[in-house]
């Protein structure tokens, strides 16, 4: 089954403790991205990647890092999480940047206390 | 990307057609109209997209006005599982970043 898998689904952590949210897709997609969703602000893009070793900032990249060492994986790294990064995070992938359909993961609900 | 305007909410009866409107009066010639939906904090799901012709797939139909300033998503026989937030997005296929710009969307409630 074609899917985008995020882990963990839920995470509560403390300020400053480094964490990684993993994202993996099994569709051989080139394009992957991360979004965060906050009440009243909708979904906002954090980072995106057009292919292996090619990443760039989205609209709200501060406080986040990403890497794309393999085509299927696109982890989101929070080196020093802060409470304002408490949010619902989604990973998405599509065949190419022009491709019509983006597939989203089920989301990771992160709480930073 | 051009912005879209959607009513905040609407409802319809189960089994009836749900017609979801969207205004995009500043859309430019190379921008497509996309619809996604999000069911209760799950990941958004692609529904359909179009440029200027009407489109239909197994989920829905998309009707775009001739001047392309507005469109309507039609769910022909709404079910309770169609209750969700529906996002109308205008998106160019040029540029390096293929991001989707989500607005507030319209909350569709399907009643039994």
mmCIF file of C-alpha atoms in Angstrom:
data_model
loop_
_atom_site.group_PDB
_atom_site.id
_atom_site.type_symbol
_atom_site.label_atom_id
_atom_site.label_comp_id
_atom_site.label_asym_id
_atom_site.label_seq_id
_atom_site.Cartn_x
_atom_site.Cartn_y
_atom_site.Cartn_z
ATOM 1 C CA UNK A 1 0.000 0.000 0.000
ATOM 2 C CA UNK A 2 1.290 3.440 -0.969
ATOM 3 C CA UNK A 3 1.848 5.453 2.142
ATOM 4 C CA UNK A 4 3.783 8.056 4.071
ATOM 5 C CA UNK A 5 4.687 6.896 7.563
ATOM 6 C CA UNK A 6 5.563 9.218 10.397
ATOM 7 C CA UNK A 7 6.885 8.263 13.822
ATOM 8 C CA UNK A 8 6.103 8.846 16.540
ATOM 9 C CA UNK A 9 2.423 9.755 16.317
ATOM 10 C CA UNK A 10 2.462 11.442 19.709
ATOM 11 C CA UNK A 11 5.372 12.867 21.668
ATOM 12 C CA UNK A 12 5.689 14.892 24.843
ATOM 13 C CA UNK A 13 9.146 16.232 25.538
ATOM 14 C CA UNK A 14 10.916 18.865 27.584
ATOM 15 C CA UNK A 15 12.456 22.108 26.410
ATOM 16 C CA UNK A 16 15.930 21.675 24.993
ATOM 17 C CA UNK A 17 15.923 17.916 24.560
ATOM 18 C CA UNK A 18 16.811 17.070 20.980
ATOM 19 C CA UNK A 19 14.302 14.994 19.062
ATOM 20 C CA UNK A 20 13.772 13.572 15.601
ATOM 21 C CA UNK A 21 10.482 12.873 13.868
ATOM 22 C CA UNK A 22 10.924 10.320 11.128
ATOM 23 C CA UNK A 23 9.131 10.271 7.788
ATOM 24 C CA UNK A 24 9.321 7.494 5.250
ATOM 25 C CA UNK A 25 7.527 6.974 1.939
ATOM 26 C CA UNK A 26 7.351 3.813 -0.164
ATOM 27 C CA UNK A 27 6.384 5.378 -3.501
ATOM 28 C CA UNK A 28 9.849 6.356 -4.775
ATOM 29 C CA UNK A 29 8.780 9.993 -4.662
ATOM 30 C CA UNK A 30 11.340 12.699 -5.320
ATOM 31 C CA UNK A 31 9.633 15.574 -3.551
ATOM 32 C CA UNK A 32 9.073 15.595 0.214
ATOM 33 C CA UNK A 33 8.145 18.312 2.655
ATOM 34 C CA UNK A 34 7.225 19.054 6.250
ATOM 35 C CA UNK A 35 4.301 21.149 7.453
ATOM 36 C CA UNK A 36 3.118 22.226 10.847
ATOM 37 C CA UNK A 37 -0.506 22.927 11.675
ATOM 38 C CA UNK A 38 -1.577 25.333 14.385
ATOM 39 C CA UNK A 39 -5.061 26.584 15.308
ATOM 40 C CA UNK A 40 -5.932 29.719 13.370
ATOM 41 C CA UNK A 41 -2.765 29.531 11.272
ATOM 42 C CA UNK A 42 -3.496 26.545 9.072
ATOM 43 C CA UNK A 43 -0.757 24.396 7.590
ATOM 44 C CA UNK A 44 2.584 26.049 6.997
ATOM 45 C CA UNK A 45 5.546 24.568 5.197
ATOM 46 C CA UNK A 46 8.726 24.129 7.255
ATOM 47 C CA UNK A 47 11.212 22.558 4.837
ATOM 48 C CA UNK A 48 11.110 20.745 1.551
ATOM 49 C CA UNK A 49 13.382 18.508 -0.485
ATOM 50 C CA UNK A 50 13.392 18.077 -4.239
ATOM 51 C CA UNK A 51 15.647 15.018 -4.178
ATOM 52 C CA UNK A 52 18.423 13.291 -2.265
ATOM 53 C CA UNK A 53 20.787 15.837 -0.700
ATOM 54 C CA UNK A 54 18.652 18.742 -1.970
ATOM 55 C CA UNK A 55 16.728 20.585 0.738
ATOM 56 C CA UNK A 56 15.480 24.133 1.186
ATOM 57 C CA UNK A 57 13.591 26.289 3.635
ATOM 58 C CA UNK A 58 9.862 26.734 3.551
ATOM 59 C CA UNK A 59 7.909 29.452 5.302
ATOM 60 C CA UNK A 60 8.734 28.666 8.944
ATOM 61 C CA UNK A 61 12.148 26.913 9.108
ATOM 62 C CA UNK A 62 13.495 28.494 12.316
ATOM 63 C CA UNK A 63 14.316 25.925 14.976
ATOM 64 C CA UNK A 64 14.193 22.963 12.593
ATOM 65 C CA UNK A 65 16.645 20.934 10.542
ATOM 66 C CA UNK A 66 16.104 18.266 7.933
ATOM 67 C CA UNK A 67 18.198 15.814 5.985
ATOM 68 C CA UNK A 68 17.630 13.741 2.860
ATOM 69 C CA UNK A 69 20.309 11.068 2.681
ATOM 70 C CA UNK A 70 18.014 8.527 1.096
ATOM 71 C CA UNK A 71 15.103 9.042 -1.252
ATOM 72 C CA UNK A 72 12.550 7.396 0.997
ATOM 73 C CA UNK A 73 13.388 9.168 4.283
ATOM 74 C CA UNK A 74 13.065 12.792 5.312
ATOM 75 C CA UNK A 75 13.507 13.232 9.061
ATOM 76 C CA UNK A 76 12.642 16.448 10.879
ATOM 77 C CA UNK A 77 15.098 17.378 13.615
ATOM 78 C CA UNK A 78 14.476 19.739 16.504
ATOM 79 C CA UNK A 79 17.891 20.386 18.042
ATOM 80 C CA UNK A 80 16.575 22.350 21.015
ATOM 81 C CA UNK A 81 12.784 22.221 21.127
ATOM 82 C CA UNK A 82 10.866 25.095 22.667
ATOM 83 C CA UNK A 83 7.203 25.346 23.732
ATOM 84 C CA UNK A 84 6.336 27.374 20.611
ATOM 85 C CA UNK A 85 7.121 24.269 18.566
ATOM 86 C CA UNK A 86 4.203 22.482 20.156
ATOM 87 C CA UNK A 87 2.155 21.637 17.092
ATOM 88 C CA UNK A 88 0.747 18.985 14.772
ATOM 89 C CA UNK A 89 3.329 18.029 12.152
ATOM 90 C CA UNK A 90 2.738 16.468 8.756
ATOM 91 C CA UNK A 91 5.147 14.999 6.268
ATOM 92 C CA UNK A 92 4.131 14.916 2.611
ATOM 93 C CA UNK A 93 5.549 13.447 -0.569
ATOM 94 C CA UNK A 94 4.830 13.645 -4.275
ATOM 95 C CA UNK A 95 6.349 12.138 -7.387
ATOM 96 C CA UNK A 96 7.902 15.443 -8.438
ATOM 97 C CA UNK A 97 7.564 19.106 -7.630
ATOM 98 C CA UNK A 98 5.074 19.563 -10.455
ATOM 99 C CA UNK A 99 3.157 16.447 -9.574
ATOM 100 C CA UNK A 100 -0.477 16.947 -8.865
ATOM 101 C CA UNK A 101 -1.106 14.754 -5.874
ATOM 102 C CA UNK A 102 0.669 15.051 -2.553
ATOM 103 C CA UNK A 103 0.400 12.206 -0.072
ATOM 104 C CA UNK A 104 0.412 13.133 3.597
ATOM 105 C CA UNK A 105 1.388 11.150 6.643
ATOM 106 C CA UNK A 106 -0.964 10.686 9.570
ATOM 107 C CA UNK A 107 0.669 13.392 11.611
ATOM 108 C CA UNK A 108 2.805 13.734 14.729
ATOM 109 C CA UNK A 109 1.369 15.623 17.651
ATOM 110 C CA UNK A 110 4.276 17.169 19.537
ATOM 111 C CA UNK A 111 4.036 18.836 22.924
ATOM 112 C CA UNK A 112 7.067 20.654 24.347
ATOM 113 C CA UNK A 113 6.822 21.513 28.028
ATOM 114 C CA UNK B 1 0.036 32.116 -5.326
ATOM 115 C CA UNK B 2 -3.412 33.662 -5.565
ATOM 116 C CA UNK B 3 -5.581 33.486 -2.487
ATOM 117 C CA UNK B 4 -8.912 31.760 -2.144
ATOM 118 C CA UNK B 5 -12.060 32.586 -0.212
ATOM 119 C CA UNK B 6 -14.349 29.928 1.186
ATOM 120 C CA UNK B 7 -17.339 30.142 3.523
ATOM 121 C CA UNK B 8 -16.387 28.896 6.982
ATOM 122 C CA UNK B 9 -18.904 26.084 7.109
ATOM 123 C CA UNK B 10 -21.850 24.361 5.526
ATOM 124 C CA UNK B 11 -23.879 21.246 6.024
ATOM 125 C CA UNK B 12 -25.838 18.840 3.915
ATOM 126 C CA UNK B 13 -27.962 15.752 4.364
ATOM 127 C CA UNK B 14 -26.506 12.312 3.892
ATOM 128 C CA UNK B 15 -27.098 11.021 0.383
ATOM 129 C CA UNK B 16 -27.529 14.475 -1.101
ATOM 130 C CA UNK B 17 -25.013 16.348 -3.199
ATOM 131 C CA UNK B 18 -22.662 18.689 -1.367
ATOM 132 C CA UNK B 19 -21.649 21.759 -3.374
ATOM 133 C CA UNK B 20 -18.646 23.535 -1.887
ATOM 134 C CA UNK B 21 -17.902 26.976 -3.344
ATOM 135 C CA UNK B 22 -14.567 28.733 -3.677
ATOM 136 C CA UNK B 23 -13.663 32.188 -4.929
ATOM 137 C CA UNK B 24 -10.270 32.849 -6.485
ATOM 138 C CA UNK B 25 -10.763 36.124 -8.291
ATOM 139 C CA UNK B 26 -7.034 36.894 -8.627
ATOM 140 C CA UNK B 27 -6.068 33.565 -10.157
ATOM 141 C CA UNK B 28 -3.549 33.851 -12.951
ATOM 142 C CA UNK B 29 -3.510 31.959 -16.210
ATOM 143 C CA UNK B 30 -1.043 29.258 -15.226
ATOM 144 C CA UNK B 31 -2.506 28.513 -11.797
ATOM 145 C CA UNK B 32 -4.480 25.375 -11.090
ATOM 146 C CA UNK B 33 -7.330 24.895 -8.644
ATOM 147 C CA UNK B 34 -6.780 22.070 -6.161
ATOM 148 C CA UNK B 35 -9.020 20.583 -3.510
ATOM 149 C CA UNK B 36 -7.840 18.690 -0.469
ATOM 150 C CA UNK B 37 -9.721 17.603 2.602
ATOM 151 C CA UNK B 38 -8.718 16.881 6.175
ATOM 152 C CA UNK B 39 -10.730 14.573 8.361
ATOM 153 C CA UNK B 40 -10.365 15.359 12.058
ATOM 154 C CA UNK B 41 -6.621 16.145 12.301
ATOM 155 C CA UNK B 42 -5.602 13.341 9.956
ATOM 156 C CA UNK B 43 -3.240 14.133 7.115
ATOM 157 C CA UNK B 44 -4.803 16.112 4.258
ATOM 158 C CA UNK B 45 -6.074 14.022 1.374
ATOM 159 C CA UNK B 46 -5.981 15.030 -2.279
ATOM 160 C CA UNK B 47 -9.387 15.133 -3.982
ATOM 161 C CA UNK B 48 -9.142 16.697 -7.419
ATOM 162 C CA UNK B 49 -7.595 19.503 -9.404
ATOM 163 C CA UNK B 50 -8.212 21.411 -12.655
ATOM 164 C CA UNK B 51 -7.039 24.288 -14.800
ATOM 165 C CA UNK B 52 -10.082 25.472 -16.735
ATOM 166 C CA UNK B 53 -12.088 22.452 -17.807
ATOM 167 C CA UNK B 54 -14.476 20.664 -15.513
ATOM 168 C CA UNK B 55 -12.999 17.536 -13.980
ATOM 169 C CA UNK B 56 -14.477 14.394 -12.474
ATOM 170 C CA UNK B 57 -12.956 11.458 -10.651
ATOM 171 C CA UNK B 58 -14.199 8.734 -8.354
ATOM 172 C CA UNK B 59 -14.393 11.102 -5.402
ATOM 173 C CA UNK B 60 -15.827 14.330 -6.758
ATOM 174 C CA UNK B 61 -16.431 16.755 -9.604
ATOM 175 C CA UNK B 62 -14.830 20.136 -10.019
ATOM 176 C CA UNK B 63 -16.685 22.865 -11.858
ATOM 177 C CA UNK B 64 -14.628 25.939 -12.799
ATOM 178 C CA UNK B 65 -16.378 29.027 -14.133
ATOM 179 C CA UNK B 66 -15.446 30.253 -17.571
ATOM 180 C CA UNK B 67 -13.637 33.308 -16.189
ATOM 181 C CA UNK B 68 -11.873 30.988 -13.674
ATOM 182 C CA UNK B 69 -12.641 33.338 -10.802
ATOM 183 C CA UNK B 70 -14.567 30.731 -8.870
ATOM 184 C CA UNK B 71 -15.127 27.009 -8.673
ATOM 185 C CA UNK B 72 -17.365 24.450 -6.994
ATOM 186 C CA UNK B 73 -16.434 21.066 -5.628
ATOM 187 C CA UNK B 74 -19.307 18.615 -5.848
ATOM 188 C CA UNK B 75 -19.561 15.481 -3.748
ATOM 189 C CA UNK B 76 -22.436 13.760 -5.545
ATOM 190 C CA UNK B 77 -23.730 11.593 -2.693
ATOM 191 C CA UNK B 78 -22.365 12.802 0.604
ATOM 192 C CA UNK B 79 -21.870 10.297 3.420
ATOM 193 C CA UNK B 80 -21.129 10.808 7.097
ATOM 194 C CA UNK B 81 -17.484 9.969 6.350
ATOM 195 C CA UNK B 82 -17.284 13.052 4.135
ATOM 196 C CA UNK B 83 -17.526 15.282 7.197
ATOM 197 C CA UNK B 84 -14.211 17.163 7.059
ATOM 198 C CA UNK B 85 -12.492 20.467 6.382
ATOM 199 C CA UNK B 86 -12.181 21.051 2.643
ATOM 200 C CA UNK B 87 -9.421 23.257 1.328
ATOM 201 C CA UNK B 88 -9.522 25.041 -2.011
ATOM 202 C CA UNK B 89 -5.969 25.866 -3.084
ATOM 203 C CA UNK B 90 -4.678 27.791 -6.072
ATOM 204 C CA UNK B 91 -1.264 26.653 -7.114
ATOM 205 C CA UNK B 92 1.199 27.315 -9.879
ATOM 206 C CA UNK B 93 3.127 24.459 -11.465
ATOM 207 C CA UNK B 94 6.197 26.605 -11.979
ATOM 208 C CA UNK B 95 8.889 27.489 -9.466
ATOM 209 C CA UNK B 96 11.233 25.378 -7.405
ATOM 210 C CA UNK B 97 8.934 24.801 -4.462
ATOM 211 C CA UNK B 98 5.809 22.773 -4.944
ATOM 212 C CA UNK B 99 4.288 23.805 -1.654
ATOM 213 C CA UNK B 100 0.593 23.845 -0.946
ATOM 214 C CA UNK B 101 -0.734 26.997 0.684
ATOM 215 C CA UNK B 102 -3.647 25.990 2.883
ATOM 216 C CA UNK B 103 -6.165 28.575 4.023
ATOM 217 C CA UNK B 104 -8.840 28.052 6.652
ATOM 218 C CA UNK B 105 -10.974 25.839 4.441
ATOM 219 C CA UNK B 106 -14.670 25.095 4.733
ATOM 220 C CA UNK B 107 -15.992 22.715 7.347
ATOM 221 C CA UNK B 108 -18.548 20.377 5.823
ATOM 222 C CA UNK B 109 -20.883 18.617 8.210
ATOM 223 C CA UNK B 110 -22.930 15.787 6.768
ATOM 224 C CA UNK B 111 -26.010 15.089 8.866
ATOM 225 C CA UNK B 112 -27.850 11.754 8.981
#
